Coordinates of C-alpha atoms and ligand atoms in Angstrom, one line a residue:
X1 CA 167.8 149.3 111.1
X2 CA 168.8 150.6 114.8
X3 CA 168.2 148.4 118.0
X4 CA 168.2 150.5 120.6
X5 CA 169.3 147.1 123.2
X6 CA 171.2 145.0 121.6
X7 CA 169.7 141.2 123.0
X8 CA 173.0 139.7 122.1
X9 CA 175.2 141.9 124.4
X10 CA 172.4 140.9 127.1
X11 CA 172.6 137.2 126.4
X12 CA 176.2 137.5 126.3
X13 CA 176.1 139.0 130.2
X14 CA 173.7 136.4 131.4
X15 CA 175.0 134.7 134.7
X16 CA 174.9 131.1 135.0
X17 CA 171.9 129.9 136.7
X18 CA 173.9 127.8 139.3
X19 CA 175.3 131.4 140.3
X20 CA 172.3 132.6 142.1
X21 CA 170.3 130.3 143.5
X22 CA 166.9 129.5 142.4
X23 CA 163.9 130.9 144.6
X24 CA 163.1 128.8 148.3
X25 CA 160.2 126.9 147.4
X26 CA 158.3 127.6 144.0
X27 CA 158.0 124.7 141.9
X28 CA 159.5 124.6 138.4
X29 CA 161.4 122.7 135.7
X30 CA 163.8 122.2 133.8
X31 CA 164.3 122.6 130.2
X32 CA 160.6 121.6 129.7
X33 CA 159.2 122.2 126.3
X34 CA 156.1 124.2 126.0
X35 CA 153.7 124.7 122.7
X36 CA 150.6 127.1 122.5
X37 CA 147.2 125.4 121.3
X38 CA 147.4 125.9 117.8
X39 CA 151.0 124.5 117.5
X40 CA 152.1 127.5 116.0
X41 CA 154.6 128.6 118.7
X42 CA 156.7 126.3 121.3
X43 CA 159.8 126.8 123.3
X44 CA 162.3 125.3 125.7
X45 CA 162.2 127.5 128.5
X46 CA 165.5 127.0 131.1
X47 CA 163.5 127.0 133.5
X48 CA 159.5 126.8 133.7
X49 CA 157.8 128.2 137.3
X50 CA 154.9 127.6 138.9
X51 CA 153.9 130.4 141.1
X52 CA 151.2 130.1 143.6
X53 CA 151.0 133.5 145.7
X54 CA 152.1 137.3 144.2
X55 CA 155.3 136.6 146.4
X56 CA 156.4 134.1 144.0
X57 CA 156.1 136.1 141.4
X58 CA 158.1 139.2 142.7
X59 CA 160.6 136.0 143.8
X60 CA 160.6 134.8 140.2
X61 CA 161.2 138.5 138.9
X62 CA 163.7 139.1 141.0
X63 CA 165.3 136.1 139.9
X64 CA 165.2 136.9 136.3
X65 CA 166.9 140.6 137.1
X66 CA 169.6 138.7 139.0
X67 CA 170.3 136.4 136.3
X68 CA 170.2 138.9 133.5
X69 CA 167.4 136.5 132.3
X70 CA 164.4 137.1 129.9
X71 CA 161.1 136.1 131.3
X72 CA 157.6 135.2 130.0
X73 CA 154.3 134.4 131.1
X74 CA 152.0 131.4 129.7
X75 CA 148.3 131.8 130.3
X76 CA 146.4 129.0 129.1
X77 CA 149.0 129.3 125.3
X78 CA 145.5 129.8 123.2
X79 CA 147.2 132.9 121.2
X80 CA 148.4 132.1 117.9
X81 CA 151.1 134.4 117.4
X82 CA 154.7 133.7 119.7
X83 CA 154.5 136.2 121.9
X84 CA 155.0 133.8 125.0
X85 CA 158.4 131.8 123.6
X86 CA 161.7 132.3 125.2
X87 CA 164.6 130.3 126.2
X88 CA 164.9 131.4 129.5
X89 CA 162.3 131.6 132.1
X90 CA 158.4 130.7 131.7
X91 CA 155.9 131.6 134.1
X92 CA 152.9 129.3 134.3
X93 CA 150.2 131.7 136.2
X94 CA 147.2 129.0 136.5
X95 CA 147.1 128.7 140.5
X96 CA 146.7 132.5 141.0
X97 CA 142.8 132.0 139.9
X98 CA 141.5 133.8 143.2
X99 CA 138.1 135.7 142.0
X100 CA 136.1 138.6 144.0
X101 CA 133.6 140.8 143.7
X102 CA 134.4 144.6 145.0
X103 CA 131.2 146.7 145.9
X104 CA 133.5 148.9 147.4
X105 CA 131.9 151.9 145.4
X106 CA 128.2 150.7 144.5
X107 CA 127.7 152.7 141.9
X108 CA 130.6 151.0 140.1
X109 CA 130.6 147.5 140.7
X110 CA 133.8 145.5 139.9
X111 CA 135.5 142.3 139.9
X112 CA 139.4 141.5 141.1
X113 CA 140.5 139.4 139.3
X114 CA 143.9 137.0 139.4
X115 CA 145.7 136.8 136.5
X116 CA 145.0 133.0 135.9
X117 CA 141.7 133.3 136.6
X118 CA 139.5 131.2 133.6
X119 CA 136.6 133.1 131.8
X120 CA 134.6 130.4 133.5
X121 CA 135.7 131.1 137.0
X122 CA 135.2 134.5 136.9
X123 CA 131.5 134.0 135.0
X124 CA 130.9 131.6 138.3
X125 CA 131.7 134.4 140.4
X126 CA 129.7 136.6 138.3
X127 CA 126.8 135.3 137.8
X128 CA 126.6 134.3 141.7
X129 CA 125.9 137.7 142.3
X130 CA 123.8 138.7 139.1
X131 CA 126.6 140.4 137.4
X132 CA 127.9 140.1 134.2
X133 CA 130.5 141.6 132.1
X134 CA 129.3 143.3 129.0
X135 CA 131.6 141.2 126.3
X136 CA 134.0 138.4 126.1
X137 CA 135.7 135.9 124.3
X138 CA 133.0 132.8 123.3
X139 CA 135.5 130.4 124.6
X140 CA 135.7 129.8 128.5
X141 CA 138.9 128.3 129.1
X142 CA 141.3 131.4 127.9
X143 CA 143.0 133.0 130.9
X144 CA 142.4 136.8 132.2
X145 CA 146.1 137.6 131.9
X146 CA 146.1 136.8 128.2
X147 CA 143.0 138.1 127.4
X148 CA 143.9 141.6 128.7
X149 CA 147.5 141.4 127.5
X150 CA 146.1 141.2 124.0
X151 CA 143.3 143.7 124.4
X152 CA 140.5 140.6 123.1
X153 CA 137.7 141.7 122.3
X154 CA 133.9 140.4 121.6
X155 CA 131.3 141.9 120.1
X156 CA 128.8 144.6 120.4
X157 CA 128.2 147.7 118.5
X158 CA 128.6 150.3 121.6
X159 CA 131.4 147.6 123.5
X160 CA 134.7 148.0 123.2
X161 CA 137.7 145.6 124.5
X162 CA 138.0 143.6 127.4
X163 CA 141.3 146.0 128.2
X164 CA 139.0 148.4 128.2
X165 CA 136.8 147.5 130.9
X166 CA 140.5 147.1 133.8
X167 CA 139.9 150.2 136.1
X168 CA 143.1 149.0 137.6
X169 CA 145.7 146.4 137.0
X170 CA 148.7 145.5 139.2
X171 CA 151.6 144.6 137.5
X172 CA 155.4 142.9 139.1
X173 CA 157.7 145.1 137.2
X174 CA 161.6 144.2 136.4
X175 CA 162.4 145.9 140.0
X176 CA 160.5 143.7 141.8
X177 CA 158.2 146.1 143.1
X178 CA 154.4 145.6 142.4
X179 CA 153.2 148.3 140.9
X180 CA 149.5 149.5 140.7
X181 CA 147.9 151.1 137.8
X182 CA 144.5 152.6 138.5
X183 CA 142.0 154.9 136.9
X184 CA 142.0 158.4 137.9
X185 CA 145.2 157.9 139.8
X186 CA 146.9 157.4 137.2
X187 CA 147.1 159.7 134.0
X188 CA 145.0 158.3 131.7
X189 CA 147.7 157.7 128.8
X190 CA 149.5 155.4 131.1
X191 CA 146.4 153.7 132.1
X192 CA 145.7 153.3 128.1
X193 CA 149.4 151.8 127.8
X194 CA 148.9 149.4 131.0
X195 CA 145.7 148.2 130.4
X196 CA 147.0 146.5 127.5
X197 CA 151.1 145.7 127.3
X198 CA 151.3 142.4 125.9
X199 CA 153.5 141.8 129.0
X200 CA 155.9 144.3 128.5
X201 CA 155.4 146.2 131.7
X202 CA 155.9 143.0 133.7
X203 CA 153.9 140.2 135.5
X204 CA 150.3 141.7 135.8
X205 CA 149.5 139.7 139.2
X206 CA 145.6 141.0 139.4
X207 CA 143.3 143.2 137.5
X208 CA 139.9 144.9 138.6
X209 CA 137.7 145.5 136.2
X210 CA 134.2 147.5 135.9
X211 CA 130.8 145.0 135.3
X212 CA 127.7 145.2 135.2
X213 CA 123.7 143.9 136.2
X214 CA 123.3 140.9 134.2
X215 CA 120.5 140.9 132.2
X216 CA 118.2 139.1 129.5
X217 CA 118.8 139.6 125.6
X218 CA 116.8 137.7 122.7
X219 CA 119.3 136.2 120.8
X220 CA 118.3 135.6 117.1
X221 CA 120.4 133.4 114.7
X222 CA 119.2 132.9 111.3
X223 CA 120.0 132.0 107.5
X224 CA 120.1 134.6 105.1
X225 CA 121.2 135.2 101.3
X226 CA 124.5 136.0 101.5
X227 CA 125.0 138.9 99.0
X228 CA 121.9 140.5 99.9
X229 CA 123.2 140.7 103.2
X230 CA 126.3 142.4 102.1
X231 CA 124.6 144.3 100.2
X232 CA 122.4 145.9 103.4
X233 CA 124.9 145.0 105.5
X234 CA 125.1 148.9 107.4
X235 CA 121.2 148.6 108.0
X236 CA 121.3 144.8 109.7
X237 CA 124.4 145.6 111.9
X238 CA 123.1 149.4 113.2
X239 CA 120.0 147.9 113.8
X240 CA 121.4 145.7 116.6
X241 CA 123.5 146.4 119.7
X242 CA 125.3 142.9 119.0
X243 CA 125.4 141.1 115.4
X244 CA 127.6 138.9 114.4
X245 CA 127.9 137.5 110.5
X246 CA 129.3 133.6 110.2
X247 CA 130.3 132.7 106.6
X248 CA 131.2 129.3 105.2
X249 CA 132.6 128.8 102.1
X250 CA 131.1 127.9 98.8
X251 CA 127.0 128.7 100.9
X252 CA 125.1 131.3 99.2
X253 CA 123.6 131.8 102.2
X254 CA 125.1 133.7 105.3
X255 CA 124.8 133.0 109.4
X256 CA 123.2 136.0 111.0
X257 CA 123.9 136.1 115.0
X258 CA 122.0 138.8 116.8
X259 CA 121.3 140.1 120.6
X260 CA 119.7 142.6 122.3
X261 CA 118.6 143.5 125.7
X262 CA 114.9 142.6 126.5
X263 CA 113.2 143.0 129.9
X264 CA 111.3 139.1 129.4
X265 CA 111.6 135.4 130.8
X266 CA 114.4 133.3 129.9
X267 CA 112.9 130.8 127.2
X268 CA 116.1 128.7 126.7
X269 CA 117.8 125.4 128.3
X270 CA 119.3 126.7 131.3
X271 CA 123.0 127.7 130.6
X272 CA 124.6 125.4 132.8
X273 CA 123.0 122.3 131.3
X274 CA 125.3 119.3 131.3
X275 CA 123.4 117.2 128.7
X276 CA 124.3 120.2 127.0
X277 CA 127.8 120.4 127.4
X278 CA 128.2 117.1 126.7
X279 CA 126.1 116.8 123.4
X280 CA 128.8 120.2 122.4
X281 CA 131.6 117.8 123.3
X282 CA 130.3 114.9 121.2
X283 CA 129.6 117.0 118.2
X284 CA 132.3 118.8 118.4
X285 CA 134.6 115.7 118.5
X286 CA 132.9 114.2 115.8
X287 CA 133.0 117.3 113.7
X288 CA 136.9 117.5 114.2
X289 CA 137.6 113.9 112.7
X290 CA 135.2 114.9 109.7
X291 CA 137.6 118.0 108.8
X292 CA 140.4 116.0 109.4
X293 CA 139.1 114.0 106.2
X294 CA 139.7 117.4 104.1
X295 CA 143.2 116.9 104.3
X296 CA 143.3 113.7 102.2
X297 CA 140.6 114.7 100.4
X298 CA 140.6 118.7 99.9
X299 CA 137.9 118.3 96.5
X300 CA 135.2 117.3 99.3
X301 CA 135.3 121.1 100.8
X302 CA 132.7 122.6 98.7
X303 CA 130.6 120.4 99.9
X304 CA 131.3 119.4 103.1
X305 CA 131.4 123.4 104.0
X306 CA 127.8 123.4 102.6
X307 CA 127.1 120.5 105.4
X308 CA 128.4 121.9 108.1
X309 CA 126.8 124.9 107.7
X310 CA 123.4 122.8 107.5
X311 CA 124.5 121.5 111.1
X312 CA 125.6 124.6 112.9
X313 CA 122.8 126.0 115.3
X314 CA 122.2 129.2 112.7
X315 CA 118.4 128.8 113.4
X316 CA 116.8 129.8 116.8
X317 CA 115.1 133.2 118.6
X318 CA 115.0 132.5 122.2
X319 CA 115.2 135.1 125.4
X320 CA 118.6 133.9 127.5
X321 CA 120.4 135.2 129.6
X322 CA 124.1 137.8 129.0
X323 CA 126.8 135.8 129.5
X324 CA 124.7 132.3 127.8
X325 CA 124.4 135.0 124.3
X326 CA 128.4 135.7 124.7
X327 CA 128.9 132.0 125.4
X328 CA 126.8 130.4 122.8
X329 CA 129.4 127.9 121.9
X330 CA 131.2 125.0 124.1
X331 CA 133.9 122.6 123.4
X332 CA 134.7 125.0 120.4
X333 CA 138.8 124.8 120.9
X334 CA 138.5 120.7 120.7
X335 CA 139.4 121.6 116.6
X336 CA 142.8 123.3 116.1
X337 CA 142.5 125.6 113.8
X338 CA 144.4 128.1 112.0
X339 CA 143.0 132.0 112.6
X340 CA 143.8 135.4 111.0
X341 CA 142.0 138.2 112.3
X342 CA 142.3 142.0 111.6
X343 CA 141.0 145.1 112.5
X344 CA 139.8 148.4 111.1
X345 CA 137.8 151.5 111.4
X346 CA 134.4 151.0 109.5
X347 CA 133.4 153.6 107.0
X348 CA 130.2 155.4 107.2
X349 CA 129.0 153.4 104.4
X350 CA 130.3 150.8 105.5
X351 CA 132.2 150.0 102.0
X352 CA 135.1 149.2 103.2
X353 CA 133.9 146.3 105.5
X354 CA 131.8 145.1 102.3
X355 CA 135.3 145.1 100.3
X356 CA 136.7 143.4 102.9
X357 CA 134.0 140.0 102.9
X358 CA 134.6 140.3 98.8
X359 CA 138.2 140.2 99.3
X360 CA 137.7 136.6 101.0
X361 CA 135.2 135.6 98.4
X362 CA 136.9 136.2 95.6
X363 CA 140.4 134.7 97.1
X364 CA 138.3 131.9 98.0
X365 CA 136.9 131.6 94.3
X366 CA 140.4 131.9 93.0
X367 CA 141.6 129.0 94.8
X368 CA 138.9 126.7 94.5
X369 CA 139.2 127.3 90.7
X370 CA 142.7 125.8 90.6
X371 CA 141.4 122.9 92.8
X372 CA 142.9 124.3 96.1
X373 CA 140.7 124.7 98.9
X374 CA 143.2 126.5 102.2
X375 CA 139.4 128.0 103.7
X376 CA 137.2 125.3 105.3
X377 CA 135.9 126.8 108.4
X378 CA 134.6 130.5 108.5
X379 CA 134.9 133.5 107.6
X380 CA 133.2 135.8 110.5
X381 CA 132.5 139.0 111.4
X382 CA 132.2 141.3 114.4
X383 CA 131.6 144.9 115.0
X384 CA 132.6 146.8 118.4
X385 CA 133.3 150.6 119.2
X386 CA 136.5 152.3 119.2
X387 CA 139.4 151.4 122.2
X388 CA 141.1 153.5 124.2
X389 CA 144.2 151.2 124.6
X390 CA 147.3 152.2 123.1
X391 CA 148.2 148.9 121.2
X392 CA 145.0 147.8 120.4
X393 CA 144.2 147.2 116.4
X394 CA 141.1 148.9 117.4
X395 CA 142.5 152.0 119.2
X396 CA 140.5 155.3 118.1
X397 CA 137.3 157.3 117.9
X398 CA 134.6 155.3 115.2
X399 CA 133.2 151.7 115.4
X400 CA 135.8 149.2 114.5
X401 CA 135.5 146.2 112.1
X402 CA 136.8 142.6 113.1
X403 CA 136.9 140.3 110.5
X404 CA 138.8 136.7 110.5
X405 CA 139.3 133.8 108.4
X406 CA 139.5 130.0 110.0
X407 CA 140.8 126.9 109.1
X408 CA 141.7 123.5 109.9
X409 CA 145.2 123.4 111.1
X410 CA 147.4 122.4 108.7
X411 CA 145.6 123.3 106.1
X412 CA 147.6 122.6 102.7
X413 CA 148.4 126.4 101.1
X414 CA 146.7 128.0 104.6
X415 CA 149.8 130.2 104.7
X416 CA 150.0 131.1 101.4
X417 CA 145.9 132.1 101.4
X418 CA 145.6 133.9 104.3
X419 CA 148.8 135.9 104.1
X420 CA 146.9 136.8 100.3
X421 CA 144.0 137.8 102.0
X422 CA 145.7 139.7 104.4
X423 CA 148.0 141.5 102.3
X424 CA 144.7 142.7 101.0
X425 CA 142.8 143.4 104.2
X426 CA 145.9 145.7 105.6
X427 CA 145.5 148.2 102.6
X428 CA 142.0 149.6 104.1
X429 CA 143.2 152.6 105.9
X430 CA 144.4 152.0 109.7
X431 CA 143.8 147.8 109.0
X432 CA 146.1 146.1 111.7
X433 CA 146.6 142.1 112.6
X434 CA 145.1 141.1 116.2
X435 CA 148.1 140.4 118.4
X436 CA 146.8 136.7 119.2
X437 CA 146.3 135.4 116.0
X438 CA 148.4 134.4 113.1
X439 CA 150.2 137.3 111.7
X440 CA 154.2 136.7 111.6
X441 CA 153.8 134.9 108.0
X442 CA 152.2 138.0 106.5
X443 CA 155.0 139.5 103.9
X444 CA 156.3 143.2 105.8
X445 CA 154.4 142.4 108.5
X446 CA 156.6 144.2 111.3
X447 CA 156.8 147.7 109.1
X448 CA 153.4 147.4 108.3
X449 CA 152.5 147.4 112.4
X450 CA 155.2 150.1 113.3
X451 CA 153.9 152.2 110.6
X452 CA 150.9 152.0 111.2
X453 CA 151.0 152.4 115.1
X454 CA 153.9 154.2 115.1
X455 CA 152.8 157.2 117.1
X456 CA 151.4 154.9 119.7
X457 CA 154.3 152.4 119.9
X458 CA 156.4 155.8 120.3
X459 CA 154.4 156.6 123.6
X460 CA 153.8 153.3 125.1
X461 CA 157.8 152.9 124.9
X462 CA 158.2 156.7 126.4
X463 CA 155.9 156.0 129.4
X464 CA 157.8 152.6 129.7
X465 CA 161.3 154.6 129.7
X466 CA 159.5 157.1 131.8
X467 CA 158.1 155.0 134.5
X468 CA 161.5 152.9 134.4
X469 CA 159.4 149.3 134.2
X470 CA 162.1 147.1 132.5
X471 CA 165.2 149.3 131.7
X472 CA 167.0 145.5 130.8
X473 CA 163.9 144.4 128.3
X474 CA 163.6 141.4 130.5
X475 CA 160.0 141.1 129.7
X476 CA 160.8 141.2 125.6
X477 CA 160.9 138.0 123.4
X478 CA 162.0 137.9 119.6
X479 CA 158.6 138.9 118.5
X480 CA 158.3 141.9 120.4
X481 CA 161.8 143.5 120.2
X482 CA 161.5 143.3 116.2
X483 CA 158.3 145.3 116.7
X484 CA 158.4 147.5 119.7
X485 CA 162.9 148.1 119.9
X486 CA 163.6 148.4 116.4
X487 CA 163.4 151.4 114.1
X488 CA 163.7 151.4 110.5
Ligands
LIG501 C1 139.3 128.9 120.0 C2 139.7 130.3 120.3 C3 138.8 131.3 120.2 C4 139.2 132.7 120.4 N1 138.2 133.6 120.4 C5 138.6 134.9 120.5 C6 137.7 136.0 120.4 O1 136.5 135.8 120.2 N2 138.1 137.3 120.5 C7 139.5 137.6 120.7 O2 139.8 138.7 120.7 N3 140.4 136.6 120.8 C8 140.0 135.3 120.7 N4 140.9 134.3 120.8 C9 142.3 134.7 121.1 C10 142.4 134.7 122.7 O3 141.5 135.6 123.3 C11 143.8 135.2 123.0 O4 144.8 134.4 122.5 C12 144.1 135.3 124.5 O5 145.3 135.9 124.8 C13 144.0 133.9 125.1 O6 144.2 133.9 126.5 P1 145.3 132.8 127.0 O7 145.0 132.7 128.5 O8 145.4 131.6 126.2 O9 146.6 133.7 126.8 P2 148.0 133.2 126.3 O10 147.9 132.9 124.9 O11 148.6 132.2 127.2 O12 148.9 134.6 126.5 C14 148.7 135.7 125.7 C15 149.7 136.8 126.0 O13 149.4 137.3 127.3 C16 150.6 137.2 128.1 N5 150.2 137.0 129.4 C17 149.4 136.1 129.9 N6 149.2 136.2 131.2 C18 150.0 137.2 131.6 C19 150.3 137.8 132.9 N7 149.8 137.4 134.0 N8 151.2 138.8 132.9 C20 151.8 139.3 131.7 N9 151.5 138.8 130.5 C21 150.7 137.7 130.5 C22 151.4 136.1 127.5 O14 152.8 136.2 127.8 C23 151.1 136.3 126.0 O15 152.0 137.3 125.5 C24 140.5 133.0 120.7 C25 141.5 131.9 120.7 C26 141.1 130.6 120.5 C27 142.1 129.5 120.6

């Protein structure tokens, strides 16, 4: 193996803190410990900031440079994988939440967007004006800077990621200097390496990105057999421009999510309904102490899973509104849960995304016939096109396949069954982990990723060279150098 910067001659060069004084008037800590959601990833930052205005950030940078420090950002900590942990300097981004619609050019509507801007406050600016962007995460709460850092995604048969949609992103690189990135000003490979850089090209302070008229869509969610389904699975998904498949184990029958556009009156509770948020909080508490009771008692899965796929809302047709189909769920991050999510290309015949829902099924099988039960939650399924982002899993011409596997947190053998399944998954051609969600466990992980990216990783490191954005890897942490700085 060759690393190309060593981190321990860097560490070894790091000044003192007390040596340069810390930035005039941005809050921060000390030594405060920070986890992600999921309790999969924590560190004890020196020091934690709290920036409030893009100078702050540039401040903090600069800072970092001076210091010979590494530095990381923390959206709202809802990825699974550690990409945020370091020892050194954490960035909390939360007050830059400033939202605004740009009509600058009417035929391209956009939206600027602050890096610590919730899904939620940028749907309230939205859908103030009647916009709406075509995909998203179904949680509200995740931050813009994460979501674009990992290239998220949603569903939807002709949508791609959320990275996909930045026409421009502006980014505090390890000079200092606040760089733009904008579509046809920049060439379009290093708009396809900024749009989604895990952080690696700095502190993106702002992004714009392109949106569209909201609009109505009849959303559908129904019960179906479940190998039938796989069996005509092609048909079902190309005949929708969203559908989304929902599987719990030990059912024989399979959650079918549907939308498409229809020009008709909304039929649904309005979306902002607060008896309904808070009958989603109340369920969604209760349902959370009920799987805790799986953990003393695992033999109750089978059918437990069967109940709480009796209670999930798998049966309605109603006309709502965009953003209500793409947020159909509240309160869903009140359960921790453990999530492992890949990514591939779908076949024509779509036999490799049928081998891929077998490959859970069977492992599922396996383990429940030697009394172990690691799945409790879902296995689901979503379809979207092909990205354009350099590091995305999805990166490519032809429709790509998402499929994931949940549990409870803590779920006795979780590790062991999802690294099995995954080891599977990641032999379909081109198969690579989501960069959010549980991967590091998964045996050859790393090679697997720069083997199967290589070409990409090879030219989002060039233009990062190339443009000079962090000569001094300030913006790496442990995960990312032993992906992106060393070659086997
Ligand atoms: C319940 C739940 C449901 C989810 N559903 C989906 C889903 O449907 N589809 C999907 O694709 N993913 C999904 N995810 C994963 C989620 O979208 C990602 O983890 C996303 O990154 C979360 O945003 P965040 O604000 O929590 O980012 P964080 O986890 O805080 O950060 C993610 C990464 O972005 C970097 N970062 C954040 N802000 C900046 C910035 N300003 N500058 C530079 N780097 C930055 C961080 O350093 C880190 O590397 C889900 C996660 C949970 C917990």
């Amino acid at each position: 193996m060759r690393i190309f910067h060593n981190p321990h001659l860097q560490i070894a060069s790091k000044k003192i803190t007390s040596e340069v004084s810390l930035p005039n008037q941005i809050r921060c800590r000390k030594n405060y410990p920070w986890k992600n959601w999921g309790e999969t990833a924590s560190c004890q930052p020196e020091i934690s900031f709290y920036p409030e205005k893009v100078e702050d950030l540039i401040d903090i940078v600069k800072f970092a440079r001076n210091t010979k420090k590494r530095i990381r950002v923390a959206a709202t900590g809802h990825s699974w994988s550690k990409l945020i942990p370091t020892d050194d300097i954490l960035v909390y981004v939360h007050k830059l939440n400033h939202v605004e619609m740009d009509f600058s050019d009417q035929e391209k509507p956009k939206v600027l967007i602050e890096c610590g801007a919730t899904v939620k406050e940028v749907n309230n600016v939205l859908e103030r004006h009647g916009y709406a962007l075509p995909l998203n995460i179904v949680l509200e709460s995740a931050r813009f800077g994460g979501l674009i850092a990992t290239g998220s995604h949603g569903s939807g048969w002709n949508n791609s990621t959320l990275s996909d949609l930045v026409h421009s992103i502006e980014i505090v690189i390890a000079s200092g200097q606040l760089q733009r990135f904008e579509t046809g000003i920049d060439d379009d490979e290093v708009m396809n390496a900024a749009k989604l850089n895990l952080g690696m090209f700095g502190i993106t302070y702002r992004m714009k990105l392109y949106v569209q008229k909201s609009y109505t869509v009849r959303a559908v969610d129904r019960r179906a057999p479940l190998l039938e389904t796989i069996e005509n699975i092609k048909e079902l998904i190309i005949s929708h421009e969203n559908c989304d498949l929902f599987w719990w184990p030990f059912c024989d029958q399979i959650w079918i999510k549907s939308w498409d556009k229809i020009d008709a009156e909304i039929t649904a509770k309005p979306r902002k309904n607060l008896w309904y948020d808070f009958e989603a909080a109340i369920t969604s508490r209760l349902f959370r102490e009920t799987l805790k009771l799986l953990k003393r008692f695992p033999q109750l899965t089978p059918e437990m899973c069967k109940l709480f796929f009796k209670m999930t809302p798998s049966v309605r047709d109603d006309i709502v509104d965009l953003v209500e189909a793409i947020h159909y769920r509240r309160s869903i991050e009140v359960t921790k849960v453990g999530c492992l999510e890949i990514a591939f290309k779908v076949d024509p015949d779509f036999e490799n995304v049928k081998k891929a829902i077998n490959i859970v099924l069977e492992k599922n099988r396996e383990y429940a016939a030697k009394g172990k039960y690691p799945l409790n939650l879902t296995m689901n399924v979503r379809f979207i096109n092909g990205s354009q982002c350099l590091l995305s899993p999805a990166f490519g011409e032809g429709h790509t396949c998402f499929i994931e596997i949940l549990s409870r947190a803590d779920q006795k053998e979780w590790e062991q069954f999802s690294s099995e399944v995954a080891l599977q998954w990641l032999k379909l051609p081109k198969a690579l982990p989501h960069w959010a969600k549980e991967f590091e466990h998964i045996p050859g992980i790393t090679t697997h990723i720069r083997r199967e990216m290589g070409d990409n990783i090879n030219i989002f490191n060039d233009i990062k060279q190339r443009l000079k954005l962090d000569i001094d890897n300030i913006f790496m942490n442990d995960l990312l150098m032993k992906i992106f700085l060393v070659k086997s």
